[in-house]
XYZ file of C-alpha atoms in Angstrom:
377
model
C 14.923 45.381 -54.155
C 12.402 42.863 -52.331
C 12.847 42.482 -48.742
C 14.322 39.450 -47.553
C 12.192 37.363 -45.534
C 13.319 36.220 -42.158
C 13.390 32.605 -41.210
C 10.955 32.408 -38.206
C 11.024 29.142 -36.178
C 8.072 26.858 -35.797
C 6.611 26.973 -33.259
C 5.824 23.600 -31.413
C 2.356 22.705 -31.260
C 2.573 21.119 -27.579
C 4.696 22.757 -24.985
C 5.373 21.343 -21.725
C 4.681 23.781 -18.729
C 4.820 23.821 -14.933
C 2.309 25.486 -12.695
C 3.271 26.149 -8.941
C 1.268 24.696 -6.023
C 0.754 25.634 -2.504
C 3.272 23.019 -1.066
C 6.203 24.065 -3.274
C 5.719 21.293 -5.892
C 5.225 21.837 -9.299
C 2.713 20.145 -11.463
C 3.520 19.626 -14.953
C 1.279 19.874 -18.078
C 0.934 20.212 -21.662
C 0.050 23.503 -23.733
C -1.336 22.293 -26.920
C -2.609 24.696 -29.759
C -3.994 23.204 -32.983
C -6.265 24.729 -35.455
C -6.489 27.740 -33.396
C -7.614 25.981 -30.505
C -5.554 25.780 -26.861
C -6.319 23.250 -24.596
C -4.120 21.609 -21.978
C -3.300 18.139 -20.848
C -1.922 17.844 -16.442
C 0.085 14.784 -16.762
C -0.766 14.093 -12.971
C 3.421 14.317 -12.546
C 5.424 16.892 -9.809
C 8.534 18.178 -9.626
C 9.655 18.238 -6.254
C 11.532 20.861 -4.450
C 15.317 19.837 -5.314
C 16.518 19.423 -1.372
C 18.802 16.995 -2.537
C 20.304 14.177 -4.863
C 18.107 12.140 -4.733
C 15.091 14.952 -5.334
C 17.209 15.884 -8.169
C 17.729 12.865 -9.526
C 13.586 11.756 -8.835
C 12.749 15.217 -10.849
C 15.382 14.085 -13.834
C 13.138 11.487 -14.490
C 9.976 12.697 -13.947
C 10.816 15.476 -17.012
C 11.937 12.375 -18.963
C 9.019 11.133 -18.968
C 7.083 14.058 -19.417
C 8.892 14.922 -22.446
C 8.574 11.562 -23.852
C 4.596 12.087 -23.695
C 5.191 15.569 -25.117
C 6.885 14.186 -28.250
C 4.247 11.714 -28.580
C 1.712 14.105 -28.422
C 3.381 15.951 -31.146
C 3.606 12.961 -33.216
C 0.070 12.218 -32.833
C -1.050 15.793 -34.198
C 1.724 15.923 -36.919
C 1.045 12.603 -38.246
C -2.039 10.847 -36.869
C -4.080 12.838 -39.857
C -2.421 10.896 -42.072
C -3.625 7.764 -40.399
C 0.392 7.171 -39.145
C 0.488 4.804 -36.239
C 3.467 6.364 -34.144
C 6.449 3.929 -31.747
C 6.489 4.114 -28.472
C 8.883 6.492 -27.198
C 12.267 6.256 -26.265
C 11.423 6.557 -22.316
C 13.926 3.727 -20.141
C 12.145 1.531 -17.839
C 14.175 2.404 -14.906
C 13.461 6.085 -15.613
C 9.536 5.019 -15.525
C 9.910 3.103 -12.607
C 11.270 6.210 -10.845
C 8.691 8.220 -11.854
C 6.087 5.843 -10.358
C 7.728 5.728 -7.453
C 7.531 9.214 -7.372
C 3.800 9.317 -8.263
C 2.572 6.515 -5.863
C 4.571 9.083 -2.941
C 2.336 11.532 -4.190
C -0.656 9.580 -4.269
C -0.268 8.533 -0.440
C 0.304 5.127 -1.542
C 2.768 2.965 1.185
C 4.769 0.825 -1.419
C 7.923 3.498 -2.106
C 10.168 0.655 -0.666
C 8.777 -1.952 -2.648
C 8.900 0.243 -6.090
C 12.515 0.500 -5.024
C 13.326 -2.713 -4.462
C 11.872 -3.619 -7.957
C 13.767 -1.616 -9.161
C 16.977 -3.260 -8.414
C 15.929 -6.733 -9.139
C 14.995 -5.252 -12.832
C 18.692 -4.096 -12.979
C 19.670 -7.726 -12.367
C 17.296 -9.280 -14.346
C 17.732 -6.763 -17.715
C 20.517 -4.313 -16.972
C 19.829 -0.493 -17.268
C 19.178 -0.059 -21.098
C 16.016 -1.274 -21.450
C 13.494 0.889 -23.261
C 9.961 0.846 -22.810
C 9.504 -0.266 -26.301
C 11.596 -3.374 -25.328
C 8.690 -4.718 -22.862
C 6.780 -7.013 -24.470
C 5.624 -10.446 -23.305
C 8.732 -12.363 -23.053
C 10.324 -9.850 -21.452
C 7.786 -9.964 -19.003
C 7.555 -13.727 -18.391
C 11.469 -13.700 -17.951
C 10.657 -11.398 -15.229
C 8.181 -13.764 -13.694
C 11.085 -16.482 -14.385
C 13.403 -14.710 -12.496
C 12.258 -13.655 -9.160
C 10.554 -17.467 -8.749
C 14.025 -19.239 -10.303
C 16.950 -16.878 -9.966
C 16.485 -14.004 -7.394
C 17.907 -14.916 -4.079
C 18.380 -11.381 -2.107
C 20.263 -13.319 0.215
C 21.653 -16.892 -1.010
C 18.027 -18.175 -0.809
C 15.086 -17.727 -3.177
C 12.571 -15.546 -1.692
C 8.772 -16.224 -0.227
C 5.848 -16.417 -3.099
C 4.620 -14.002 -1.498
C 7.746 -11.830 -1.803
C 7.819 -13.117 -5.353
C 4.360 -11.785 -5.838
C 4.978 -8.158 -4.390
C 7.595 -7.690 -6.859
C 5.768 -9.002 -9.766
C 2.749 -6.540 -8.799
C 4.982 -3.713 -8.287
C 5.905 -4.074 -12.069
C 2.685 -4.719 -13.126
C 1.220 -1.687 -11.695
C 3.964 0.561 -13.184
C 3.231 -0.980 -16.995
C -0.503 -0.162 -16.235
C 0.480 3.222 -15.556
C 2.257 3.796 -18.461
C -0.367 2.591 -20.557
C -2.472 5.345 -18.381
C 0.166 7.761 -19.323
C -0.019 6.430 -23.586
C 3.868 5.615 -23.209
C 2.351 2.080 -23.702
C 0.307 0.544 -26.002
C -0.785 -2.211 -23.884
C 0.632 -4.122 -21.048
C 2.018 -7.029 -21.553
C 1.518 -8.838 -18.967
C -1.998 -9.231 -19.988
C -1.167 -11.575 -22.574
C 0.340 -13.770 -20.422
C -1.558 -16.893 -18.945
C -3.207 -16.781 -15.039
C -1.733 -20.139 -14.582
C 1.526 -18.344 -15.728
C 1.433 -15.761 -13.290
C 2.800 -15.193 -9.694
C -0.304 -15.427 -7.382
C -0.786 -13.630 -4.027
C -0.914 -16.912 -1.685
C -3.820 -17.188 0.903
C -2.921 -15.045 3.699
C -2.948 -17.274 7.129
C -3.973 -15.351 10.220
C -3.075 -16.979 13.731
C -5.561 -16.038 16.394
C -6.147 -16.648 20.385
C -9.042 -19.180 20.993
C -11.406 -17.820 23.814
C -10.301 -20.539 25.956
C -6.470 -19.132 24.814
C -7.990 -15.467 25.469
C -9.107 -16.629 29.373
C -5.434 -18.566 29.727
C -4.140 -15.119 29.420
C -6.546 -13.340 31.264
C -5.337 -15.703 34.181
C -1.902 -15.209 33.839
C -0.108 -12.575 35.491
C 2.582 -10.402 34.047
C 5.475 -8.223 35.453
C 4.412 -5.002 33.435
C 0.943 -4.916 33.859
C -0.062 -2.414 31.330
C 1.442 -4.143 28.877
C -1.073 -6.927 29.118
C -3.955 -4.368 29.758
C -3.405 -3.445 26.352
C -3.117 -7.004 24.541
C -6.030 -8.116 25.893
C -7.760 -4.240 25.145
C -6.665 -5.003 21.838
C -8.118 -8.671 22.008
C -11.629 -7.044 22.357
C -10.953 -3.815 20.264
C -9.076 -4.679 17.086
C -7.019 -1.788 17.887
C -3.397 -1.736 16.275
C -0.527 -1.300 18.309
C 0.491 1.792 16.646
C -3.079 3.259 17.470
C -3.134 2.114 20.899
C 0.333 3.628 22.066
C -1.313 7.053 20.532
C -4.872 6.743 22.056
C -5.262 10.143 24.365
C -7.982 10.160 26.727
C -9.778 13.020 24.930
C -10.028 10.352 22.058
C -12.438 8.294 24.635
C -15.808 9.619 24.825
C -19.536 8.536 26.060
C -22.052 9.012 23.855
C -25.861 8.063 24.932
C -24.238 5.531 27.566
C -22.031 3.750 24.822
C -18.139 4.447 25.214
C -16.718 5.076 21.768
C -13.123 5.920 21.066
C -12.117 8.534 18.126
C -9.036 7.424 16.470
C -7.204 8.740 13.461
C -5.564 5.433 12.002
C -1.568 5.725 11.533
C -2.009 3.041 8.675
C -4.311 4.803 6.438
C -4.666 8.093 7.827
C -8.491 7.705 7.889
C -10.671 8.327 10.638
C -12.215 5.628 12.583
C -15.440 5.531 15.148
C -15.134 2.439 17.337
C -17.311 1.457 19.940
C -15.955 -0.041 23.066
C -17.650 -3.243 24.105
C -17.691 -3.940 28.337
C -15.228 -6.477 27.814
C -12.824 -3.945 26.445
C -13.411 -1.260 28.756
C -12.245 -3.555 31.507
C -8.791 -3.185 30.100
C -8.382 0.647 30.209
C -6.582 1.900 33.381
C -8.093 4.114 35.816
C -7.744 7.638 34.817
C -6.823 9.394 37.971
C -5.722 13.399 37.776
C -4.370 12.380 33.813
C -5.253 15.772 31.644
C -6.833 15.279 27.986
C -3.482 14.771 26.183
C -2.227 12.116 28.226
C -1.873 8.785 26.544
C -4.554 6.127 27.754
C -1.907 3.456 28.002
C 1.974 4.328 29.221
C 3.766 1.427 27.463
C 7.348 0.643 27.045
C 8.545 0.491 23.031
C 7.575 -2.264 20.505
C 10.875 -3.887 21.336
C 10.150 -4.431 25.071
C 6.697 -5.224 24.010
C 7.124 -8.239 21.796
C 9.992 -9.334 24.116
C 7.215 -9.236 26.910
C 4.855 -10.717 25.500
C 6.427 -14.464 24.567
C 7.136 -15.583 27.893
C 3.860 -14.363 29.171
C 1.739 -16.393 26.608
C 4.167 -19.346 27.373
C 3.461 -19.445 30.796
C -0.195 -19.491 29.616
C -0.174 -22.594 27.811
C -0.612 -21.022 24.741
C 2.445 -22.272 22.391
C 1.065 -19.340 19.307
C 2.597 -16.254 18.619
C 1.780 -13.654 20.473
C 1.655 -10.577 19.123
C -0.320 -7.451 18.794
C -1.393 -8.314 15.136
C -2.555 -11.587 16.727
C -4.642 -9.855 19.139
C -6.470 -7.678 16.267
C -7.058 -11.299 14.671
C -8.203 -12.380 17.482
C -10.846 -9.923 17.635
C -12.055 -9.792 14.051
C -12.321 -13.726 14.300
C -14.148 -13.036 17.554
C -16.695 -11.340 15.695
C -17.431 -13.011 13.088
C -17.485 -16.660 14.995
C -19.896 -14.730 17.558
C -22.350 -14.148 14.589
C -21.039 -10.532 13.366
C -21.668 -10.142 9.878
C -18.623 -9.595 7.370
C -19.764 -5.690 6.697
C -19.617 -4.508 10.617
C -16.444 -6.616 11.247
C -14.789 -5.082 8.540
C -16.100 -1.823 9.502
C -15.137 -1.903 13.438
C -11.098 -3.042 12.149
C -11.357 0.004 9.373
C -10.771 -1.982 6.645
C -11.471 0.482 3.371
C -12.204 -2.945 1.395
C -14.375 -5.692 2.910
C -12.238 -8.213 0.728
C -9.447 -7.630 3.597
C -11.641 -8.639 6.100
C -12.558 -11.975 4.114
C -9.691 -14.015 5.124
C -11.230 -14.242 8.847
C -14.607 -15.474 7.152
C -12.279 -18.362 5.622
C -11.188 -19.222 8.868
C -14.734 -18.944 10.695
C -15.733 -21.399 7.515
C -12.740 -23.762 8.430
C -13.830 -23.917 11.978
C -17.626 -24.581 11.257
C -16.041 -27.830 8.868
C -13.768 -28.931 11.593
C -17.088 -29.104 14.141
C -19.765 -30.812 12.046
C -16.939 -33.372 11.275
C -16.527 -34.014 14.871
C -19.417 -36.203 14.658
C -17.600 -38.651 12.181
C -16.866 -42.728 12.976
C -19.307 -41.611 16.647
C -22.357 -43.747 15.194
């Protein structure tokens, strides 16, 4: 009697996989074998060490969306040779969104609060159902629609520049996903400029020198708080960078005093040479070791509160604060003849395009003088 023949399973020609990584993280990828052949796909996407809910619930939907480009992948090879066009996969938007959340974390990127935010103006807008083969244009334009028109976080509509972070936020996560093939194409491409939520021209208020000099006259009770204003006036420095600067991080090199500072912002390293102007503003050392800090200052609280009626008693009626003082500087620069490059440079701008805004103003001011000479003649 012939042997019966045992039903084997198929195997699946893409597996999903994990490989461990040094910081306890585990990055995902696909095992595909076809025609013989093995190759592998990382999805750039991590599961997290499950501390907690939350890291539970972020890993959830990171493997949702893995599988979803698993199955995908498997449609592709199954059916693509017969010239099939395959749907996008059942993935929910809210279950991508978390995942680029996730990802951006990863990346270094700062916007995790935004992402999250988003995320709960897209419940509002479109509930919690919505699949990523549900985005198309009008969905996308009603999303536009409804953060200028409808979303009011609290009774009031928000800034367009709000608006705008919002409307990026999604934006950015549909070009992932087309990155990621769990879209075709993002629809918000086929949607009008003129229909769009545009970034608004950044202002940036800034001291005058004469403003700078008003200061400079002006006593204040906590001296070292206005030490480092003004230091920042003629540095650029952040706040956050100056309340870390050490006094090993000031150095002399060749008779120029430079300062070695590891940005908080961007986490980049930054070589800035101290002009006289700003060296007048650093305290005396004394018997302080290495690791000291440069400046002893109170906390950003005291500061700001400090810093109002100080300026006030100046004369000067703007705002002053510390990100006033670093655009003070960088229009400084540029007014005293400092070309765009080396400004952006000395603030540690990664994208001269930042810096740009100051050259607007700079422009502004060199209108406002050669008009001076109007109805004179």
């Amino acid at each position: 009697m012939a042997r019966l023949r045992k039903n084997t399973k198929a195997k699946e020609p893409v597996r999903l996989r994990m490989k461990d990584l040094c910081n306890g993280n585990k990055s995902l990828y696909l095992d595909i074998y076809r025609d013989g052949k093995r190759t592998y796909e990382y999805l750039k996407m991590y599961l997290i060490p499950e501390t907690d809910y939350n890291a539970k619930m972020q890993n959830q939907a990171t493997i949702t969306a893995a599988n979803a480009i698993k199955s995908r992948r498997i449609i592709e090879l199954t059916n693509g040779e017969a010239g099939i066009k395959t749907d996008t996969p059942k993935v929910y938007l809210l279950d991508w969104m978390n995942t680029y959340m996730e990802n951006q974390v990863k990346r270094g990127k700062k916007d995790g609060s935004q992402i999250h935010t988003a995320i709960q103006i897209i419940k509002m807008y479109a509930g919690e159902r919505v699949t990523m083969a549900m985005i198309d244009k009008a969905f996308c334009q009603g999303y536009i629609d409804f953060l200028i028109a409808e979303y009011k976080p609290k009774g009031k509509h928000v800034s367009k520049f709000t608006a705008h972070n919002y409307y990026r936020v999604l934006n950015g996560a549909l070009n992932a996903a087309v990155r990621a093939d769990i879209l075709r194409e993002n629809p918000f491409n086929k949607i009008s400029s003129s229909d769009k939520i545009h970034k608004p021209e950044s202002t940036r208020e800034y001291m005058t020198i004469e403003e700078v000099k008003s200061l400079i006259a002006t006593p204040m009770g906590k001296e070292v708080v206005k030490d480092a204003y003004l230091f920042s006036c003629f540095c650029g420095l952040r706040l956050s960078d100056i309340m870390a600067l050490k006094w090993k991080d000031l150095y002399c090199d060749n008779g120029q005093y430079r300062l070695e500072v590891m940005v908080k912002k961007t986490q980049s390293a930054l070589y800035l040479p101290l002009s006289e102007e700003a060296l007048k503003w650093i305290p005396e050392r004394g018997a302080k070791s290495d690791d000291d800090k440069i400046f002893d200052l109170p906390t950003p609280i005291t500061i700001n509160r400090i810093l109002k009626p100080w300026a006030k008693k100046a004369g000067v009626r703007k705002n002053a604060t510390f990100h006033t003082a670093r655009h003070t500087f960088a229009t400084m620069m540029l007014t005293l003849g400092a070309d765009l490059y080396t400004t952006s440079k000395l603030l540690g701008h990664s994208d001269v395009r930042t810096t740009q805004i100051y050259a607007k103003i700079v422009n502004r001011k060199k209108d406002e003088a050669v008009n001076l000479v109007n109805g004179l003649f």
